[in-house]
């Protein structure tokens, strides 16, 4: 929430709690189809046989109606029918994404970006053959179902992936197939699974299948950005074998154009022994923006490549360190007038919603491990599970804060806010704590100790790797 004289207004938290027409029905159709994929479309079981029919009924009033209705009846007869079903499922989740995002923008009174069309991409004969092979493997998965997978079925992707990886135009799909196959292989045999991640695997299956269409995986259209970049916060994501830091920021064009929201991301593979603060050892050298975030500075950009979705394709030669810039000042003054970035068609999914917001003047309610901000009498759940261990921000600090910069997300059927930074009063002084506060280094005792331990671990691993390469 931002005071009206600064260009903002009170968040309409009541809108976030109101039901959205058609939302439950769309998600129910998606869930029914996902459950059909659990047992397989080749041999549907009683109670799950209507999954494809429910999907067809949900898109009956759209241009997809005829194709999907035919696919629902003859799914196992041809791979094109699987593509139609994947397209219908993706369209339904896209409509859910659009409805949820529109409601979020209404609640915070922020304009959205214009829709963008997918960019056409080239496709040679060799690429087409590989795409057909990938489509065939994905179709086999749908026929067998997640409970019917075994190592023979899953291993069918190995050769396809190995032949795709050398081609930059196919690398996006190859990486998705490789990761998907690895998850499935780790869960074989499917018949022994106690719990199937139906939504996740259906998401991966549908996305991969649509990316087998020529041109679907083309690189996004890009332009350039010249102006001042004002960081808001860092979303830190950590996996056993990889880490990513995504900086959310307001970009102010040098020509005086409308400020807009942008993102800049850096990722790195990592060993599972490097955790918490240690990930900065791997990410920091790749992007100077992380140091600027840690120091509370802006960045001056000159012809920085940027996609139509607002993703900066970070290049150090196009950036230099700018003047001090307090993220909370940016959130109070610049964020309310910034335009949201549009979303590419294939990326329209509820899980992708991450709207930067600024909140203050709220009450904090804690019930066991559940935390909520009460705004004008309406609770907004706080997702403290997303607070990373790689910075000074903690769930306890969030609970005692008076202001918060965060990302508004939608998860488990409700809107939630993911804290990126908070302000709290300590000994009558206002102190700011950021999830990315240690991105550029730290003098904090706990941070220094953790960083030293991570430095020693990374150094030992590099020495061991060097020894292996020399032998």
PDB file of N, CA, C and O in Angstrom, residues 51-112:
ATOM      1  N   UNK A  51     -11.892 -37.927 -18.225  1.00  0.00           N
ATOM      2  CA  UNK A  51     -10.915 -36.845 -18.186  1.00  0.00           C
ATOM      3  C   UNK A  51     -10.801 -36.085 -19.487  1.00  0.00           C
ATOM      4  O   UNK A  51     -10.829 -34.848 -19.511  1.00  0.00           O
ATOM      5  N   UNK A  52     -10.682 -36.808 -20.620  1.00  0.00           N
ATOM      6  CA  UNK A  52     -10.567 -36.132 -21.914  1.00  0.00           C
ATOM      7  C   UNK A  52     -11.890 -35.478 -22.299  1.00  0.00           C
ATOM      8  O   UNK A  52     -11.900 -34.398 -22.901  1.00  0.00           O
ATOM      9  N   UNK A  53     -13.016 -36.126 -21.938  1.00  0.00           N
ATOM     10  CA  UNK A  53     -14.327 -35.546 -22.255  1.00  0.00           C
ATOM     11  C   UNK A  53     -14.549 -34.249 -21.490  1.00  0.00           C
ATOM     12  O   UNK A  53     -15.089 -33.275 -22.031  1.00  0.00           O
ATOM     13  N   UNK A  54     -14.150 -34.224 -20.237  1.00  0.00           N
ATOM     14  CA  UNK A  54     -14.289 -32.997 -19.433  1.00  0.00           C
ATOM     15  C   UNK A  54     -13.454 -31.870 -20.029  1.00  0.00           C
ATOM     16  O   UNK A  54     -13.884 -30.708 -20.045  1.00  0.00           O
ATOM     17  N   UNK A  55     -12.264 -32.203 -20.503  1.00  0.00           N
ATOM     18  CA  UNK A  55     -11.396 -31.196 -21.115  1.00  0.00           C
ATOM     19  C   UNK A  55     -12.051 -30.640 -22.375  1.00  0.00           C
ATOM     20  O   UNK A  55     -12.051 -29.418 -22.605  1.00  0.00           O
ATOM     21  N   UNK A  56     -12.618 -31.543 -23.206  1.00  0.00           N
ATOM     22  CA  UNK A  56     -13.278 -31.106 -24.438  1.00  0.00           C
ATOM     23  C   UNK A  56     -14.485 -30.222 -24.126  1.00  0.00           C
ATOM     24  O   UNK A  56     -14.731 -29.213 -24.800  1.00  0.00           O
ATOM     25  N   UNK A  57     -15.244 -30.583 -23.091  1.00  0.00           N
ATOM     26  CA  UNK A  57     -16.414 -29.797 -22.720  1.00  0.00           C
ATOM     27  C   UNK A  57     -16.012 -28.403 -22.249  1.00  0.00           C
ATOM     28  O   UNK A  57     -16.698 -27.413 -22.528  1.00  0.00           O
ATOM     29  N   UNK A  58     -14.877 -28.306 -21.565  1.00  0.00           N
ATOM     30  CA  UNK A  58     -14.435 -27.011 -21.031  1.00  0.00           C
ATOM     31  C   UNK A  58     -14.051 -26.028 -22.128  1.00  0.00           C
ATOM     32  O   UNK A  58     -14.106 -24.818 -21.909  1.00  0.00           O
ATOM     33  N   UNK A  59     -13.647 -26.528 -23.301  1.00  0.00           N
ATOM     34  CA  UNK A  59     -13.255 -25.618 -24.392  1.00  0.00           C
ATOM     35  C   UNK A  59     -14.280 -25.654 -25.521  1.00  0.00           C
ATOM     36  O   UNK A  59     -13.984 -25.256 -26.655  1.00  0.00           O
ATOM     37  N   UNK A  60     -15.491 -26.105 -25.217  1.00  0.00           N
ATOM     38  CA  UNK A  60     -16.515 -26.284 -26.254  1.00  0.00           C
ATOM     39  C   UNK A  60     -16.874 -24.977 -26.962  1.00  0.00           C
ATOM     40  O   UNK A  60     -17.273 -24.990 -28.127  1.00  0.00           O
ATOM     41  N   UNK A  61     -16.745 -23.862 -26.298  1.00  0.00           N
ATOM     42  CA  UNK A  61     -17.106 -22.589 -26.919  1.00  0.00           C
ATOM     43  C   UNK A  61     -15.942 -21.827 -27.498  1.00  0.00           C
ATOM     44  O   UNK A  61     -16.045 -20.620 -27.737  1.00  0.00           O
ATOM     45  N   UNK A  62     -14.835 -22.504 -27.763  1.00  0.00           N
ATOM     46  CA  UNK A  62     -13.620 -21.854 -28.263  1.00  0.00           C
ATOM     47  C   UNK A  62     -13.255 -22.391 -29.642  1.00  0.00           C
ATOM     48  O   UNK A  62     -13.819 -23.396 -30.103  1.00  0.00           O
ATOM     49  N   UNK A  63     -12.308 -21.753 -30.334  1.00  0.00           N
ATOM     50  CA  UNK A  63     -11.856 -22.272 -31.633  1.00  0.00           C
ATOM     51  C   UNK A  63     -11.248 -23.667 -31.557  1.00  0.00           C
ATOM     52  O   UNK A  63     -11.088 -24.337 -32.588  1.00  0.00           O
ATOM     53  N   UNK A  64     -10.886 -24.119 -30.352  1.00  0.00           N
ATOM     54  CA  UNK A  64     -10.308 -25.451 -30.197  1.00  0.00           C
ATOM     55  C   UNK A  64     -11.367 -26.550 -30.153  1.00  0.00           C
ATOM     56  O   UNK A  64     -11.026 -27.739 -30.168  1.00  0.00           O
ATOM     57  N   UNK A  65     -12.628 -26.190 -30.090  1.00  0.00           N
ATOM     58  CA  UNK A  65     -13.703 -27.132 -29.777  1.00  0.00           C
ATOM     59  C   UNK A  65     -13.690 -28.378 -30.653  1.00  0.00           C
ATOM     60  O   UNK A  65     -13.668 -29.510 -30.145  1.00  0.00           O
ATOM     61  N   UNK A  66     -13.719 -28.222 -31.978  1.00  0.00           N
ATOM     62  CA  UNK A  66     -13.831 -29.379 -32.869  1.00  0.00           C
ATOM     63  C   UNK A  66     -12.613 -30.291 -32.765  1.00  0.00           C
ATOM     64  O   UNK A  66     -12.736 -31.523 -32.685  1.00  0.00           O
ATOM     65  N   UNK A  67     -11.411 -29.694 -32.766  1.00  0.00           N
ATOM     66  CA  UNK A  67     -10.191 -30.487 -32.703  1.00  0.00           C
ATOM     67  C   UNK A  67     -10.107 -31.270 -31.395  1.00  0.00           C
ATOM     68  O   UNK A  67      -9.731 -32.441 -31.378  1.00  0.00           O
ATOM     69  N   UNK A  68     -10.448 -30.624 -30.304  1.00  0.00           N
ATOM     70  CA  UNK A  68     -10.321 -31.280 -29.004  1.00  0.00           C
ATOM     71  C   UNK A  68     -11.408 -32.332 -28.814  1.00  0.00           C
ATOM     72  O   UNK A  68     -11.166 -33.392 -28.225  1.00  0.00           O
ATOM     73  N   UNK A  69     -12.613 -32.068 -29.323  1.00  0.00           N
ATOM     74  CA  UNK A  69     -13.680 -33.068 -29.237  1.00  0.00           C
ATOM     75  C   UNK A  69     -13.276 -34.343 -29.974  1.00  0.00           C
ATOM     76  O   UNK A  69     -13.495 -35.463 -29.485  1.00  0.00           O
ATOM     77  N   UNK A  70     -12.690 -34.203 -31.158  1.00  0.00           N
ATOM     78  CA  UNK A  70     -12.215 -35.370 -31.907  1.00  0.00           C
ATOM     79  C   UNK A  70     -11.094 -36.070 -31.160  1.00  0.00           C
ATOM     80  O   UNK A  70     -11.039 -37.304 -31.077  1.00  0.00           O
ATOM     81  N   UNK A  71     -10.170 -35.264 -30.594  1.00  0.00           N
ATOM     82  CA  UNK A  71      -9.038 -35.834 -29.861  1.00  0.00           C
ATOM     83  C   UNK A  71      -9.502 -36.594 -28.629  1.00  0.00           C
ATOM     84  O   UNK A  71      -8.930 -37.626 -28.259  1.00  0.00           O
ATOM     85  N   UNK A  72     -10.543 -36.108 -27.982  1.00  0.00           N
ATOM     86  CA  UNK A  72     -11.049 -36.777 -26.784  1.00  0.00           C
ATOM     87  C   UNK A  72     -11.580 -38.170 -27.101  1.00  0.00           C
ATOM     88  O   UNK A  72     -11.507 -39.085 -26.279  1.00  0.00           O
ATOM     89  N   UNK A  73     -12.108 -38.352 -28.306  1.00  0.00           N
ATOM     90  CA  UNK A  73     -12.662 -39.644 -28.706  1.00  0.00           C
ATOM     91  C   UNK A  73     -11.598 -40.590 -29.254  1.00  0.00           C
ATOM     92  O   UNK A  73     -11.708 -41.811 -29.114  1.00  0.00           O
ATOM     93  N   UNK A  74     -10.555 -40.022 -29.903  1.00  0.00           N
ATOM     94  CA  UNK A  74      -9.583 -40.857 -30.617  1.00  0.00           C
ATOM     95  C   UNK A  74      -8.157 -40.591 -30.155  1.00  0.00           C
ATOM     96  O   UNK A  74      -7.216 -40.686 -30.940  1.00  0.00           O
ATOM     97  N   UNK A  75      -7.976 -40.260 -28.882  1.00  0.00           N
ATOM     98  CA  UNK A  75      -6.672 -39.808 -28.398  1.00  0.00           C
ATOM     99  C   UNK A  75      -5.546 -40.775 -28.741  1.00  0.00           C
ATOM    100  O   UNK A  75      -4.475 -40.375 -29.199  1.00  0.00           O
ATOM    101  N   UNK A  76      -5.744 -42.067 -28.527  1.00  0.00           N
ATOM    102  CA  UNK A  76      -4.656 -43.021 -28.703  1.00  0.00           C
ATOM    103  C   UNK A  76      -4.381 -43.324 -30.164  1.00  0.00           C
ATOM    104  O   UNK A  76      -3.418 -44.017 -30.488  1.00  0.00           O
ATOM    105  N   UNK A  77      -5.222 -42.822 -31.074  1.00  0.00           N
ATOM    106  CA  UNK A  77      -5.070 -43.165 -32.486  1.00  0.00           C
ATOM    107  C   UNK A  77      -3.979 -42.370 -33.191  1.00  0.00           C
ATOM    108  O   UNK A  77      -3.492 -42.789 -34.228  1.00  0.00           O
ATOM    109  N   UNK A  78      -3.607 -41.229 -32.659  1.00  0.00           N
ATOM    110  CA  UNK A  78      -2.605 -40.423 -33.356  1.00  0.00           C
ATOM    111  C   UNK A  78      -2.000 -39.370 -32.463  1.00  0.00           C
ATOM    112  O   UNK A  78      -2.639 -38.883 -31.519  1.00  0.00           O
ATOM    113  N   UNK A  79      -0.738 -39.009 -32.759  1.00  0.00           N
ATOM    114  CA  UNK A  79      -0.018 -38.050 -31.926  1.00  0.00           C
ATOM    115  C   UNK A  79      -0.583 -36.641 -32.031  1.00  0.00           C
ATOM    116  O   UNK A  79      -0.473 -35.842 -31.099  1.00  0.00           O
ATOM    117  N   UNK A  80      -1.206 -36.319 -33.183  1.00  0.00           N
ATOM    118  CA  UNK A  80      -1.805 -34.992 -33.322  1.00  0.00           C
ATOM    119  C   UNK A  80      -2.929 -34.789 -32.309  1.00  0.00           C
ATOM    120  O   UNK A  80      -3.190 -33.665 -31.872  1.00  0.00           O
ATOM    121  N   UNK A  81      -3.593 -35.872 -31.939  1.00  0.00           N
ATOM    122  CA  UNK A  81      -4.673 -35.757 -30.952  1.00  0.00           C
ATOM    123  C   UNK A  81      -4.102 -35.411 -29.570  1.00  0.00           C
ATOM    124  O   UNK A  81      -4.707 -34.656 -28.813  1.00  0.00           O
ATOM    125  N   UNK A  82      -2.934 -35.960 -29.254  1.00  0.00           N
ATOM    126  CA  UNK A  82      -2.305 -35.619 -27.981  1.00  0.00           C
ATOM    127  C   UNK A  82      -1.921 -34.142 -27.952  1.00  0.00           C
ATOM    128  O   UNK A  82      -2.034 -33.476 -26.926  1.00  0.00           O
ATOM    129  N   UNK A  83      -1.456 -33.626 -29.085  1.00  0.00           N
ATOM    130  CA  UNK A  83      -1.105 -32.208 -29.172  1.00  0.00           C
ATOM    131  C   UNK A  83      -2.347 -31.350 -28.920  1.00  0.00           C
ATOM    132  O   UNK A  83      -2.285 -30.341 -28.207  1.00  0.00           O
ATOM    133  N   UNK A  84      -3.475 -31.752 -29.497  1.00  0.00           N
ATOM    134  CA  UNK A  84      -4.715 -30.988 -29.294  1.00  0.00           C
ATOM    135  C   UNK A  84      -5.131 -30.983 -27.830  1.00  0.00           C
ATOM    136  O   UNK A  84      -5.566 -29.950 -27.295  1.00  0.00           O
ATOM    137  N   UNK A  85      -4.995 -32.129 -27.168  1.00  0.00           N
ATOM    138  CA  UNK A  85      -5.346 -32.196 -25.744  1.00  0.00           C
ATOM    139  C   UNK A  85      -4.397 -31.348 -24.900  1.00  0.00           C
ATOM    140  O   UNK A  85      -4.825 -30.663 -23.967  1.00  0.00           O
ATOM    141  N   UNK A  86      -3.106 -31.385 -25.233  1.00  0.00           N
ATOM    142  CA  UNK A  86      -2.140 -30.548 -24.509  1.00  0.00           C
ATOM    143  C   UNK A  86      -2.443 -29.066 -24.720  1.00  0.00           C
ATOM    144  O   UNK A  86      -2.315 -28.254 -23.794  1.00  0.00           O
ATOM    145  N   UNK A  87      -2.846 -28.711 -25.947  1.00  0.00           N
ATOM    146  CA  UNK A  87      -3.182 -27.316 -26.241  1.00  0.00           C
ATOM    147  C   UNK A  87      -4.407 -26.876 -25.451  1.00  0.00           C
ATOM    148  O   UNK A  87      -4.453 -25.756 -24.913  1.00  0.00           O
ATOM    149  N   UNK A  88      -5.414 -27.757 -25.348  1.00  0.00           N
ATOM    150  CA  UNK A  88      -6.620 -27.415 -24.589  1.00  0.00           C
ATOM    151  C   UNK A  88      -6.301 -27.232 -23.114  1.00  0.00           C
ATOM    152  O   UNK A  88      -6.787 -26.285 -22.472  1.00  0.00           O
ATOM    153  N   UNK A  89      -5.501 -28.130 -22.567  1.00  0.00           N
ATOM    154  CA  UNK A  89      -5.119 -28.023 -21.154  1.00  0.00           C
ATOM    155  C   UNK A  89      -4.350 -26.731 -20.908  1.00  0.00           C
ATOM    156  O   UNK A  89      -4.590 -26.020 -19.922  1.00  0.00           O
ATOM    157  N   UNK A  90      -3.417 -26.414 -21.798  1.00  0.00           N
ATOM    158  CA  UNK A  90      -2.612 -25.201 -21.656  1.00  0.00           C
ATOM    159  C   UNK A  90      -3.480 -23.955 -21.781  1.00  0.00           C
ATOM    160  O   UNK A  90      -3.287 -22.973 -21.062  1.00  0.00           O
ATOM    161  N   UNK A  91      -4.453 -23.994 -22.696  1.00  0.00           N
ATOM    162  CA  UNK A  91      -5.357 -22.853 -22.865  1.00  0.00           C
ATOM    163  C   UNK A  91      -6.198 -22.621 -21.624  1.00  0.00           C
ATOM    164  O   UNK A  91      -6.434 -21.473 -21.212  1.00  0.00           O
ATOM    165  N   UNK A  92      -6.671 -23.717 -21.006  1.00  0.00           N
ATOM    166  CA  UNK A  92      -7.466 -23.575 -19.787  1.00  0.00           C
ATOM    167  C   UNK A  92      -6.650 -22.952 -18.660  1.00  0.00           C
ATOM    168  O   UNK A  92      -7.104 -22.036 -17.970  1.00  0.00           O
ATOM    169  N   UNK A  93      -5.424 -23.463 -18.467  1.00  0.00           N
ATOM    170  CA  UNK A  93      -4.573 -22.887 -17.423  1.00  0.00           C
ATOM    171  C   UNK A  93      -4.181 -21.451 -17.777  1.00  0.00           C
ATOM    172  O   UNK A  93      -3.994 -20.615 -16.889  1.00  0.00           O
ATOM    173  N   UNK A  94      -4.063 -21.159 -19.075  1.00  0.00           N
ATOM    174  CA  UNK A  94      -3.796 -19.783 -19.488  1.00  0.00           C
ATOM    175  C   UNK A  94      -4.937 -18.853 -19.123  1.00  0.00           C
ATOM    176  O   UNK A  94      -4.723 -17.716 -18.689  1.00  0.00           O
ATOM    177  N   UNK A  95      -6.174 -19.344 -19.278  1.00  0.00           N
ATOM    178  CA  UNK A  95      -7.329 -18.517 -18.905  1.00  0.00           C
ATOM    179  C   UNK A  95      -7.379 -18.300 -17.396  1.00  0.00           C
ATOM    180  O   UNK A  95      -7.755 -17.222 -16.918  1.00  0.00           O
ATOM    181  N   UNK A  96      -6.981 -19.331 -16.630  1.00  0.00           N
ATOM    182  CA  UNK A  96      -6.901 -19.183 -15.171  1.00  0.00           C
ATOM    183  C   UNK A  96      -5.843 -18.144 -14.812  1.00  0.00           C
ATOM    184  O   UNK A  96      -6.073 -17.266 -13.959  1.00  0.00           O
ATOM    185  N   UNK A  97      -4.684 -18.228 -15.459  1.00  0.00           N
ATOM    186  CA  UNK A  97      -3.613 -17.252 -15.237  1.00  0.00           C
ATOM    187  C   UNK A  97      -4.106 -15.841 -15.505  1.00  0.00           C
ATOM    188  O   UNK A  97      -3.897 -14.919 -14.700  1.00  0.00           O
ATOM    189  N   UNK A  98      -4.784 -15.649 -16.637  1.00  0.00           N
ATOM    190  CA  UNK A  98      -5.242 -14.304 -17.015  1.00  0.00           C
ATOM    191  C   UNK A  98      -6.255 -13.757 -16.012  1.00  0.00           C
ATOM    192  O   UNK A  98      -6.210 -12.575 -15.648  1.00  0.00           O
ATOM    193  N   UNK A  99      -7.177 -14.617 -15.558  1.00  0.00           N
ATOM    194  CA  UNK A  99      -8.193 -14.166 -14.608  1.00  0.00           C
ATOM    195  C   UNK A  99      -7.563 -13.799 -13.266  1.00  0.00           C
ATOM    196  O   UNK A  99      -7.914 -12.781 -12.654  1.00  0.00           O
ATOM    197  N   UNK A 100      -6.629 -14.622 -12.806  1.00  0.00           N
ATOM    198  CA  UNK A 100      -5.973 -14.351 -11.527  1.00  0.00           C
ATOM    199  C   UNK A 100      -5.103 -13.099 -11.602  1.00  0.00           C
ATOM    200  O   UNK A 100      -5.065 -12.293 -10.668  1.00  0.00           O
ATOM    201  N   UNK A 101      -4.403 -12.931 -12.722  1.00  0.00           N
ATOM    202  CA  UNK A 101      -3.540 -11.761 -12.874  1.00  0.00           C
ATOM    203  C   UNK A 101      -4.373 -10.484 -12.986  1.00  0.00           C
ATOM    204  O   UNK A 101      -4.021  -9.445 -12.413  1.00  0.00           O
ATOM    205  N   UNK A 102      -5.485 -10.560 -13.714  1.00  0.00           N
ATOM    206  CA  UNK A 102      -6.365  -9.391 -13.834  1.00  0.00           C
ATOM    207  C   UNK A 102      -6.918  -8.991 -12.471  1.00  0.00           C
ATOM    208  O   UNK A 102      -6.992  -7.799 -12.145  1.00  0.00           O
ATOM    209  N   UNK A 103      -7.295  -9.984 -11.647  1.00  0.00           N
ATOM    210  CA  UNK A 103      -7.800  -9.681 -10.313  1.00  0.00           C
ATOM    211  C   UNK A 103      -6.704  -9.053  -9.447  1.00  0.00           C
ATOM    212  O   UNK A 103      -6.958  -8.103  -8.690  1.00  0.00           O
ATOM    213  N   UNK A 104      -5.475  -9.573  -9.541  1.00  0.00           N
ATOM    214  CA  UNK A 104      -4.363  -9.014  -8.766  1.00  0.00           C
ATOM    215  C   UNK A 104      -4.088  -7.568  -9.176  1.00  0.00           C
ATOM    216  O   UNK A 104      -3.872  -6.696  -8.325  1.00  0.00           O
ATOM    217  N   UNK A 105      -4.112  -7.307 -10.476  1.00  0.00           N
ATOM    218  CA  UNK A 105      -3.869  -5.940 -10.948  1.00  0.00           C
ATOM    219  C   UNK A 105      -4.990  -5.001 -10.514  1.00  0.00           C
ATOM    220  O   UNK A 105      -4.750  -3.831 -10.204  1.00  0.00           O
ATOM    221  N   UNK A 106      -6.211  -5.511 -10.493  1.00  0.00           N
ATOM    222  CA  UNK A 106      -7.331  -4.698 -10.018  1.00  0.00           C
ATOM    223  C   UNK A 106      -7.151  -4.366  -8.536  1.00  0.00           C
ATOM    224  O   UNK A 106      -7.431  -3.240  -8.105  1.00  0.00           O
ATOM    225  N   UNK A 107      -6.666  -5.317  -7.769  1.00  0.00           N
ATOM    226  CA  UNK A 107      -6.505  -5.112  -6.332  1.00  0.00           C
ATOM    227  C   UNK A 107      -5.421  -4.087  -6.018  1.00  0.00           C
ATOM    228  O   UNK A 107      -5.507  -3.381  -5.010  1.00  0.00           O
ATOM    229  N   UNK A 108      -4.392  -4.023  -6.852  1.00  0.00           N
ATOM    230  CA  UNK A 108      -3.299  -3.077  -6.590  1.00  0.00           C
ATOM    231  C   UNK A 108      -3.335  -1.885  -7.533  1.00  0.00           C
ATOM    232  O   UNK A 108      -2.464  -1.007  -7.457  1.00  0.00           O
ATOM    233  N   UNK A 109      -4.338  -1.833  -8.420  1.00  0.00           N
ATOM    234  CA  UNK A 109      -4.529  -0.704  -9.341  1.00  0.00           C
ATOM    235  C   UNK A 109      -3.281  -0.426 -10.152  1.00  0.00           C
ATOM    236  O   UNK A 109      -2.795   0.708 -10.209  1.00  0.00           O
ATOM    237  N   UNK A 110      -2.762  -1.468 -10.810  1.00  0.00           N
ATOM    238  CA  UNK A 110      -1.572  -1.294 -11.658  1.00  0.00           C
ATOM    239  C   UNK A 110      -1.896  -1.732 -13.076  1.00  0.00           C
ATOM    240  O   UNK A 110      -2.501  -2.773 -13.285  1.00  0.00           O
ATOM    241  N   UNK A 111      -1.467  -0.949 -14.073  1.00  0.00           N
ATOM    242  CA  UNK A 111      -1.750  -1.325 -15.468  1.00  0.00           C
ATOM    243  C   UNK A 111      -0.917  -2.520 -15.902  1.00  0.00           C
ATOM    244  O   UNK A 111       0.189  -2.736 -15.412  1.00  0.00           O
ATOM    245  N   UNK A 112      -1.463  -3.302 -16.817  1.00  0.00           N
ATOM    246  CA  UNK A 112      -0.744  -4.455 -17.351  1.00  0.00           C
ATOM    247  C   UNK A 112      -0.130  -4.153 -18.697  1.00  0.00           C
ATOM    248  O   UNK A 112      -0.466  -3.168 -19.357  1.00  0.00           O
TER     249      UNK A 112
END
